[in-house]
PDB file of C-alpha atoms in Angstrom:
ATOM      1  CA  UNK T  77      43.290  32.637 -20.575  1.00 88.00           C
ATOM      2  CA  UNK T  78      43.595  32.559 -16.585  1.00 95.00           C
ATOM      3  CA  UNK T  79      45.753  34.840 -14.842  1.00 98.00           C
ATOM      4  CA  UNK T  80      46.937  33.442 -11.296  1.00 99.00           C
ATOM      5  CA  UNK T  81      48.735  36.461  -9.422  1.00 99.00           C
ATOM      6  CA  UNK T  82      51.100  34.566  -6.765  1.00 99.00           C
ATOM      7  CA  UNK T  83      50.900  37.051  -3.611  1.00 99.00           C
ATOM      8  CA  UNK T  84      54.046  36.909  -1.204  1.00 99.00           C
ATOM      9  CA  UNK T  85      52.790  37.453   2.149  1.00 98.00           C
ATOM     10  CA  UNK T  86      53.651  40.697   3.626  1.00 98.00           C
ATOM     11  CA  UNK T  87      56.650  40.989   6.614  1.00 96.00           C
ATOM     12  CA  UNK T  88      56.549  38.686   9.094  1.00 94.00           C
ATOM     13  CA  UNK T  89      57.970  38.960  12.629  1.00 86.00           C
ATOM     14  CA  UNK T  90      61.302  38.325  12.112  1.00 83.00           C
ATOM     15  CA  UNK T  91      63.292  37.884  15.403  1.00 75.00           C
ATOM     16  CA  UNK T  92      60.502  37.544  17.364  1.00 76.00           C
ATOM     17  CA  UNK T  93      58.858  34.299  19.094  1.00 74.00           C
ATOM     18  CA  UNK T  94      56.576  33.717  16.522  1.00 81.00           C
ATOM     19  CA  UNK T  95      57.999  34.356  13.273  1.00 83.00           C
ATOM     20  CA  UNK T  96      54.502  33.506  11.630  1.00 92.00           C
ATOM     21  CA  UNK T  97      52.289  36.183  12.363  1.00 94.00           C
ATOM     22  CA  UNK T  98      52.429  39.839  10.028  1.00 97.00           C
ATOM     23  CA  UNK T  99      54.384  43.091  11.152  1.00 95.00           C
ATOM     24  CA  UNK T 100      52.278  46.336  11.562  1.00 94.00           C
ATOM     25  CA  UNK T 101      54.363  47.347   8.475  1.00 96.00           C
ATOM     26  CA  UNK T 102      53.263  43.874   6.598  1.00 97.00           C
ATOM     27  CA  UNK T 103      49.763  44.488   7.437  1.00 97.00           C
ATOM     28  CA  UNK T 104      49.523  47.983   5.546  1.00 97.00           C
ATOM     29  CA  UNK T 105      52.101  45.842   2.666  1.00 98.00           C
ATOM     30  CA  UNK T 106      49.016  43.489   2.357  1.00 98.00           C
ATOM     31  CA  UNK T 107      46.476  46.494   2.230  1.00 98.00           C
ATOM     32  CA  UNK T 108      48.879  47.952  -0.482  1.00 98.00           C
ATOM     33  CA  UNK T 109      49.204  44.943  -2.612  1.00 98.00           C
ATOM     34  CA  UNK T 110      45.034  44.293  -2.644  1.00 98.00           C
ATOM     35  CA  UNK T 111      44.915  47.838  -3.808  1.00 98.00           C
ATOM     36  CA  UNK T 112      47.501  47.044  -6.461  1.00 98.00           C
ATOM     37  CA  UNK T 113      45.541  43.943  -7.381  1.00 99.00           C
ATOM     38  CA  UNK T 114      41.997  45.647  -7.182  1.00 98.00           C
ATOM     39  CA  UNK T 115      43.420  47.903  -9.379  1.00 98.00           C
ATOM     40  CA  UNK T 116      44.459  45.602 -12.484  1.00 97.00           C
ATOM     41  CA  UNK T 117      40.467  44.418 -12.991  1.00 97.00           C
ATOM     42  CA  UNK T 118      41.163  40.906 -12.461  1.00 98.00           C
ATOM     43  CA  UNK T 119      37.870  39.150 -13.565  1.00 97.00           C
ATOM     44  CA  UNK T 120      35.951  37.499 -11.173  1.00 97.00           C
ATOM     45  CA  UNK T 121      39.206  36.519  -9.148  1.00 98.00           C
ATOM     46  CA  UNK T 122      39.019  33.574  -6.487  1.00 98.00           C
ATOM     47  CA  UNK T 123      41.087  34.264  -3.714  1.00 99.00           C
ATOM     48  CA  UNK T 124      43.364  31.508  -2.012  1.00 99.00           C
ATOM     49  CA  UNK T 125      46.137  31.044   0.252  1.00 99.00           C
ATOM     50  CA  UNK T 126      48.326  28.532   2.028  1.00 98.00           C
ATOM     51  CA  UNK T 127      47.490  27.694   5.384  1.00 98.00           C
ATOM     52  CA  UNK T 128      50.338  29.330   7.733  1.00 98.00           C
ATOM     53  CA  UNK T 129      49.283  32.562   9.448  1.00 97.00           C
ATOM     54  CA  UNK T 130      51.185  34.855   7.595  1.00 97.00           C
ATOM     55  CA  UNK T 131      49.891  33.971   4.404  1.00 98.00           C
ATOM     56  CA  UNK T 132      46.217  33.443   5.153  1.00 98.00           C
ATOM     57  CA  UNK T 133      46.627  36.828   7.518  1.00 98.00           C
ATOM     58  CA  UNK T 134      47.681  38.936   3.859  1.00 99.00           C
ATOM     59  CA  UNK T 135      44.616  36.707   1.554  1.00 99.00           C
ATOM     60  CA  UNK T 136      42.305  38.192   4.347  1.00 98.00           C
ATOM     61  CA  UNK T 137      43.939  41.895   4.157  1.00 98.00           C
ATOM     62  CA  UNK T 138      44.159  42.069   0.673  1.00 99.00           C
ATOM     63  CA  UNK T 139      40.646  40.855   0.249  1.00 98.00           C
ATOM     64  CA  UNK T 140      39.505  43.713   2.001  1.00 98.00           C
ATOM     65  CA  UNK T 141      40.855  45.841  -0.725  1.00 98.00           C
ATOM     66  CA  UNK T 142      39.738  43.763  -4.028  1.00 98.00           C
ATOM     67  CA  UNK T 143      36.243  43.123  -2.397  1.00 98.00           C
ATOM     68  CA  UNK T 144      36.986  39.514  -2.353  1.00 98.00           C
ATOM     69  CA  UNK T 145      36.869  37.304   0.297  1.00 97.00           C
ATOM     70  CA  UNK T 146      39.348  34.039   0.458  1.00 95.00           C
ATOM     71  CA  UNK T 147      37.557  31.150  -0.593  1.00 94.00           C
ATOM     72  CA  UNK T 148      39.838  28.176   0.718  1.00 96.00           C
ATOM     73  CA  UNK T 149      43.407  27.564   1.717  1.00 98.00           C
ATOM     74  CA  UNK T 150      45.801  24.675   0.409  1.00 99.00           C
ATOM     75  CA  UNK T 151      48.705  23.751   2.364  1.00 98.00           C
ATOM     76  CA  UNK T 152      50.672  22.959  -0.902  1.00 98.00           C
ATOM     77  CA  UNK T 153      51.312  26.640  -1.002  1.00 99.00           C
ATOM     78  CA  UNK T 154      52.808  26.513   2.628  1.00 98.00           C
ATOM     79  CA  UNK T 155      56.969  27.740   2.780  1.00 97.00           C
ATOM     80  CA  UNK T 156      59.233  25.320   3.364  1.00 93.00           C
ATOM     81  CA  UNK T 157      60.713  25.592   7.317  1.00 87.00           C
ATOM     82  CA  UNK T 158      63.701  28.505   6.770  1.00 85.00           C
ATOM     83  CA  UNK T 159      64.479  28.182  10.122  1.00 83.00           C
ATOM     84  CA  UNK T 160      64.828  24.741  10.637  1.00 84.00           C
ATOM     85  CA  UNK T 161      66.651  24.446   7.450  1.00 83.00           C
ATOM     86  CA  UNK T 162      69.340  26.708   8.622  1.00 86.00           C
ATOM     87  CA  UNK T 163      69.540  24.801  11.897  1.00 87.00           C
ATOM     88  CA  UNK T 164      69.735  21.545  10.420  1.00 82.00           C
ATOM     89  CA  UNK T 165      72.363  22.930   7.556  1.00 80.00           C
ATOM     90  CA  UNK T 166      74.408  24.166  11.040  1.00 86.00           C
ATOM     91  CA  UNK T 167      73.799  21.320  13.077  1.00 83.00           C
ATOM     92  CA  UNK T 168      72.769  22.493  16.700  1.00 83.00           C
ATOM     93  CA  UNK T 169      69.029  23.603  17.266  1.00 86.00           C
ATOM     94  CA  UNK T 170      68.480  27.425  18.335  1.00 78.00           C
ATOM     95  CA  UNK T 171      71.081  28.336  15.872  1.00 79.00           C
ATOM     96  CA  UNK T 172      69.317  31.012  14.555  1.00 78.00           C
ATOM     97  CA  UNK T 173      68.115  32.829  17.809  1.00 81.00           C
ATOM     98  CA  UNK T 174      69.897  36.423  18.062  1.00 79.00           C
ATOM     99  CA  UNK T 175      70.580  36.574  14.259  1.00 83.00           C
ATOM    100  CA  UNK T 176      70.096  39.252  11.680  1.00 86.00           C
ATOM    101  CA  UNK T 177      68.543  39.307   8.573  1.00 85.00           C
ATOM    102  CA  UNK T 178      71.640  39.393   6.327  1.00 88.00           C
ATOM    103  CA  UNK T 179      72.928  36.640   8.174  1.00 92.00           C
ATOM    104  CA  UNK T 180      69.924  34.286   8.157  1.00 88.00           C
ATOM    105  CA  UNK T 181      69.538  34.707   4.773  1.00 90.00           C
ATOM    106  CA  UNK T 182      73.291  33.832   3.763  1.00 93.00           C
ATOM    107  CA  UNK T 183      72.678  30.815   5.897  1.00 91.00           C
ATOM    108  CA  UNK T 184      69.682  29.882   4.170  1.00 91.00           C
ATOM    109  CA  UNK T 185      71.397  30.330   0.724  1.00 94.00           C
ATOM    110  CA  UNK T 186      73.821  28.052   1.741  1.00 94.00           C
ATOM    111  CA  UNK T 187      71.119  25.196   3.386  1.00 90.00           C
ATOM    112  CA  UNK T 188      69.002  25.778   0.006  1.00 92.00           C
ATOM    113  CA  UNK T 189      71.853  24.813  -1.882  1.00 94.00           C
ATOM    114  CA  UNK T 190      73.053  21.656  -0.091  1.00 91.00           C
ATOM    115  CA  UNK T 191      69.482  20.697  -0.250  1.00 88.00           C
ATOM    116  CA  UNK T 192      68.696  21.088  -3.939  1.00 88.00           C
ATOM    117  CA  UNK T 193      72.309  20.037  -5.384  1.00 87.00           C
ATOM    118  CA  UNK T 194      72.894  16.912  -3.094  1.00 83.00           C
ATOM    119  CA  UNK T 195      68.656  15.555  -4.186  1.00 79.00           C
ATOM    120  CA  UNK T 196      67.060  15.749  -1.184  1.00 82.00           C
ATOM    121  CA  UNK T 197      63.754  14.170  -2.259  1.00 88.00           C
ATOM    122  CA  UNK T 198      62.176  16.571   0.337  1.00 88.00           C
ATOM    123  CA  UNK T 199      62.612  19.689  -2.184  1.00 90.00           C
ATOM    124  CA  UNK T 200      61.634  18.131  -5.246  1.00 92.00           C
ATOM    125  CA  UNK T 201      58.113  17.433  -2.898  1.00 95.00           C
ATOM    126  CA  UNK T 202      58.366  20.775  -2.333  1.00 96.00           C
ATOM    127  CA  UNK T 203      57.945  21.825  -6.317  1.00 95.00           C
ATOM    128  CA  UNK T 204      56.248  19.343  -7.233  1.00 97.00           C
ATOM    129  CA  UNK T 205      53.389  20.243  -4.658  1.00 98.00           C
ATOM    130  CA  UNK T 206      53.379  24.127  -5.126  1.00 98.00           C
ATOM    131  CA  UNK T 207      53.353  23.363  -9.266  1.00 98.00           C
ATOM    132  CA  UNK T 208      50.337  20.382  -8.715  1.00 98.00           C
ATOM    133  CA  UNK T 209      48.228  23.205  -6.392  1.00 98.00           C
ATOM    134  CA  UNK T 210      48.618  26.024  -9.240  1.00 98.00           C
ATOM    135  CA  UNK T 211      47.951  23.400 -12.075  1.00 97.00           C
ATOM    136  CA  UNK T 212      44.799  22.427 -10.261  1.00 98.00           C
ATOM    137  CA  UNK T 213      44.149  26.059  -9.451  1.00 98.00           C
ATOM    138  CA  UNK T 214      44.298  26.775 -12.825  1.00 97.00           C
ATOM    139  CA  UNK T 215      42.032  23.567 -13.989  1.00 96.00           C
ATOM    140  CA  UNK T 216      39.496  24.318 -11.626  1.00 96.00           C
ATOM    141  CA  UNK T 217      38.621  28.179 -12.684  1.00 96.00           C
ATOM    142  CA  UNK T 218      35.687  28.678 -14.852  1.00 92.00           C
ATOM    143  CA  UNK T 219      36.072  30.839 -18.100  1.00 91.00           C
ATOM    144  CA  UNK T 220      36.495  34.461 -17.757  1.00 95.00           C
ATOM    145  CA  UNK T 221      37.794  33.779 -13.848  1.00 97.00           C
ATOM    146  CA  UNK T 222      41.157  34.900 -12.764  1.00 98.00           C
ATOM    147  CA  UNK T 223      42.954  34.057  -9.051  1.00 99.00           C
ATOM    148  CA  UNK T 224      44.956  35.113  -6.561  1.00 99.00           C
ATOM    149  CA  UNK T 225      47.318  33.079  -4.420  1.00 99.00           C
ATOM    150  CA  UNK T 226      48.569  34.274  -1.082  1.00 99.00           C
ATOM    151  CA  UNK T 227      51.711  32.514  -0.265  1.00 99.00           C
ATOM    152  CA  UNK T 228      55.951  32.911  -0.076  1.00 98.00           C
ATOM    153  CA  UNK T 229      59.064  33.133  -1.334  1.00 97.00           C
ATOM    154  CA  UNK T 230      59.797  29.714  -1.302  1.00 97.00           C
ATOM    155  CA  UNK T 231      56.856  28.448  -3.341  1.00 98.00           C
ATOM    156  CA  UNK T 232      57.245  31.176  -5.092  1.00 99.00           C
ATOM    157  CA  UNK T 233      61.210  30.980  -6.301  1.00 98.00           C
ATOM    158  CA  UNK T 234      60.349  27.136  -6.554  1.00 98.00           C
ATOM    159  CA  UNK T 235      57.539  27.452  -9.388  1.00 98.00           C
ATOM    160  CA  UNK T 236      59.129  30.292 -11.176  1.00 98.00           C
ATOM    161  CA  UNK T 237      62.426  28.620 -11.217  1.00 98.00           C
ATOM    162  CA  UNK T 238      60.783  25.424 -12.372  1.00 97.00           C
ATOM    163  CA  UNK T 239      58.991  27.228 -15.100  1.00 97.00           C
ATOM    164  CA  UNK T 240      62.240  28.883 -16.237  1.00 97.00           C
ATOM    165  CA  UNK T 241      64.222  25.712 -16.459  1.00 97.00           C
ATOM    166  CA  UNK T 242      66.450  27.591 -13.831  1.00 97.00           C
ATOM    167  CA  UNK T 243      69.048  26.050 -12.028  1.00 95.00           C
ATOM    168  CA  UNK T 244      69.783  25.741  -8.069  1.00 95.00           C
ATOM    169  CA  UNK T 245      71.628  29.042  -7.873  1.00 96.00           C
ATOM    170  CA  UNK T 246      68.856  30.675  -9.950  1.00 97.00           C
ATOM    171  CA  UNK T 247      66.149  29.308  -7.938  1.00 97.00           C
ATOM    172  CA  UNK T 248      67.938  30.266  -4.604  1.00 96.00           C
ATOM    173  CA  UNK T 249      68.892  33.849  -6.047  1.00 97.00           C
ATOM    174  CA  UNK T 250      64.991  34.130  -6.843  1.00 98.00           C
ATOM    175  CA  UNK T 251      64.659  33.392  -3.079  1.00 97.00           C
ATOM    176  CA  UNK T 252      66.620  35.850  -2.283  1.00 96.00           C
ATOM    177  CA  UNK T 253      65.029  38.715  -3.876  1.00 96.00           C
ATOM    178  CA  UNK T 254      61.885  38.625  -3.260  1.00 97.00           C
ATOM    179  CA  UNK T 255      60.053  41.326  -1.728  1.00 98.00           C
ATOM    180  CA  UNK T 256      57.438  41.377   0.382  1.00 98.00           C
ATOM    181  CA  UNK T 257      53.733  41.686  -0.794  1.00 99.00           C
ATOM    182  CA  UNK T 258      55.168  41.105  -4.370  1.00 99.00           C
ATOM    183  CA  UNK T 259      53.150  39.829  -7.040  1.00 99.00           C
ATOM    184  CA  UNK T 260      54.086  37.093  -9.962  1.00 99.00           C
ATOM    185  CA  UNK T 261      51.518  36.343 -12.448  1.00 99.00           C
ATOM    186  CA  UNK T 262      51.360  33.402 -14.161  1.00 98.00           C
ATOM    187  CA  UNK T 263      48.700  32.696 -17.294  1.00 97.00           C
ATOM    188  CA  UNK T 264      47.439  29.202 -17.689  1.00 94.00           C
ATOM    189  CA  UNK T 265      46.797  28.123 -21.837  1.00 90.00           C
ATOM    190  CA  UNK T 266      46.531  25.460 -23.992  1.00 87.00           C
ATOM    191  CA  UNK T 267      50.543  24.970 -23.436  1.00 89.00           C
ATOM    192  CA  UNK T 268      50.396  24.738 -19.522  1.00 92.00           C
ATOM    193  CA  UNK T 269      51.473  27.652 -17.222  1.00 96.00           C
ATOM    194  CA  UNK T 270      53.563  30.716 -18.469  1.00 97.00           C
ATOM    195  CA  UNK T 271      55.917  33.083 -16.272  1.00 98.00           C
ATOM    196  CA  UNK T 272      54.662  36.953 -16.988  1.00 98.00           C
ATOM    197  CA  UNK T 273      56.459  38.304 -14.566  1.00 98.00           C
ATOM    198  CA  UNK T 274      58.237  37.760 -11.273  1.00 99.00           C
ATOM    199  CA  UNK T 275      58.439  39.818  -7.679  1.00 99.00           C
ATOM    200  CA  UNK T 276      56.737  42.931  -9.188  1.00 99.00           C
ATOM    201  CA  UNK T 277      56.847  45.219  -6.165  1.00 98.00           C
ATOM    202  CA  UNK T 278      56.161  48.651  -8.131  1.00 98.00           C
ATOM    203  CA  UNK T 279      53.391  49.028  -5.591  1.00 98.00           C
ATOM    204  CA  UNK T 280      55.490  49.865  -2.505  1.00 97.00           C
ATOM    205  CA  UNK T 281      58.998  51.013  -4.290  1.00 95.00           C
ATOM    206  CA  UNK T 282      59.481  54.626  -2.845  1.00 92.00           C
ATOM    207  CA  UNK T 283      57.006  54.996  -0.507  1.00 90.00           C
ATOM    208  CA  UNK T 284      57.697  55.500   3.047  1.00 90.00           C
ATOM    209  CA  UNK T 285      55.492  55.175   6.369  1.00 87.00           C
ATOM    210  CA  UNK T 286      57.200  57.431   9.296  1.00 87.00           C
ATOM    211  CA  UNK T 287      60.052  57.310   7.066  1.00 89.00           C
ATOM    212  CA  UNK T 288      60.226  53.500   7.218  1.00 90.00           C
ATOM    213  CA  UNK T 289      60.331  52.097   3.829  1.00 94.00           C
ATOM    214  CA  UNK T 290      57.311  50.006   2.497  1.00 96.00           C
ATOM    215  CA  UNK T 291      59.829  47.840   0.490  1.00 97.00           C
ATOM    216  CA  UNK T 292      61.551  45.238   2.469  1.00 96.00           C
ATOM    217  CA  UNK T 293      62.606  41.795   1.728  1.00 93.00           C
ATOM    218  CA  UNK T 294      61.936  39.580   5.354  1.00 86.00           C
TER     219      UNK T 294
END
C-alpha cells in the first residue's frame, strides 16, 4: 500500500516583494522536515513538487536530507493566489501591502469562504486538480514505492477536507492551521486514498533557532 507524505513548503517571505521564495528560517524547516521524512524509511520514495518557488525550493532541501532528488514537478499541486484572493474579496488591488499575518489570514478566511459557499467553479478546479495529481501519483508508483509531495496549505486543506467529507468552515479551519514544513500522509488501496494524518509538525514543535521558534504557521 503507497504512502504519499504531502510536504507544506517551509516559510515563505511574507511581507516582502516576493512572497514566493523561502525564509532563512524555512530553509532549515525544509532541512528539518527531510530529516523527519528520511527518518520514517519510506521505501524507495519519488520525490515531487508543484511548480512555484517555494515549494520546489523545500522538494530540493528536503531531498538533500532523504538522499532523494525531485524527480518532476506538477503544477496541480500549485496554491491557489492568497493574495489576490484577499484583494479581490476587498475590492481595490494592493490591499494587502503593509498587513500582518493575523490580519491577512482573517481576510483570507473570509475570501475562502465567499468563494467555496457562493460555487465559484474556480475552487472546485482547485480540488479537483490537487485530488486528480495525487490519484495519478498514486497510480503511477510501482509496488513497494512510496512518495513525497512538496506543496501548500491550500492543496493541502483542499484534499484533506475533500477526503473527510468536510465542510467549507472545516476546509478553511484546516487552512488555517497548518504549519509550515508539516507533513500529511495519505495511503492509496484498493478503496482509493485514505487520510492518516494531517499537519503533523512534531518535527519542529519546541525547538528554537536564536530563540526564534521553528514552528510557525506563514
Amino acid at each position: 500500500m503507497p504512502v504519499i507524505a504531502i510536504l507544506r513548503h517551509g516559510q515563505a517571505s511574507f511581507g516582502t516583494d516576493d512572497y514566493d521564495n523561502l525564509s532563512d528560517l524555512g530553509r532549515l524547516q525544509a532541512q528539518v522536515a527531510g530529516r523527519e521524512l528520511q527518518r520514517r524509511g519510506l521505501r524507495s520514495p519519488v520525490l515531487i513538487s508543484g511548480s512555484l518557488k517555494r515549494q520546489r525550493e523545500t522538494a530540493e532541501i528536503a531531498g538533500i536530507e532523504m538522499g532523494v532528488e525531485p524527480s518532476r514537478v506538477d503544477s496541480r499541486f500549485d496554491e491557489f493566489d492568497a493574495h489576490a484572493a484577499v484583494e479581490a474579496h476587498l475590492g481595490r488591488p494592493g490591499a494587502t501591502d503593509g498587513m500582518d499575518s493575523g490580519e491577512f489570514q482573517r481576510h483570507l478566511d473570509a475570501a475562502m469562504a465567499v468563494w467555496m459557499e457562493s460555487g465559484d467553479p474556480r475552487w472546485q478546479q482547485f480540488v479537483e486538480g490537487a485530488l486528480s495529481g495525487l490519484a495519478d501519483l498514486a497510480a503511477s508508483l510501482p509496488s513497494g514505492t512510496d512518495a513525497v509531495v512538496a506543496t501548500s496549505a491550500g492543496v493541502t486543506a483542499a484534499i484533506t477536507g475533500s477526503l473527510l467529507g468536510a465542510s467549507p468552515d472545516g476546509v478553511i479551519a484546516l487552512n488555517r492551521c497548518s504549519v509550515n514544513a508539516s507533513i500529511t500522509t495519505v495511503v492509496s488501496g484498493a478503496r482509493g486514498l485514505s487520510l492518516v494524518t494531517f499537519n503533523d509538525h512534531s518535527h519542529v514543535l519546541g525547538w528554537t533557532i536564536d530563540d526564534v521558534p521553528l514552528l510557525t504557521h506563514r
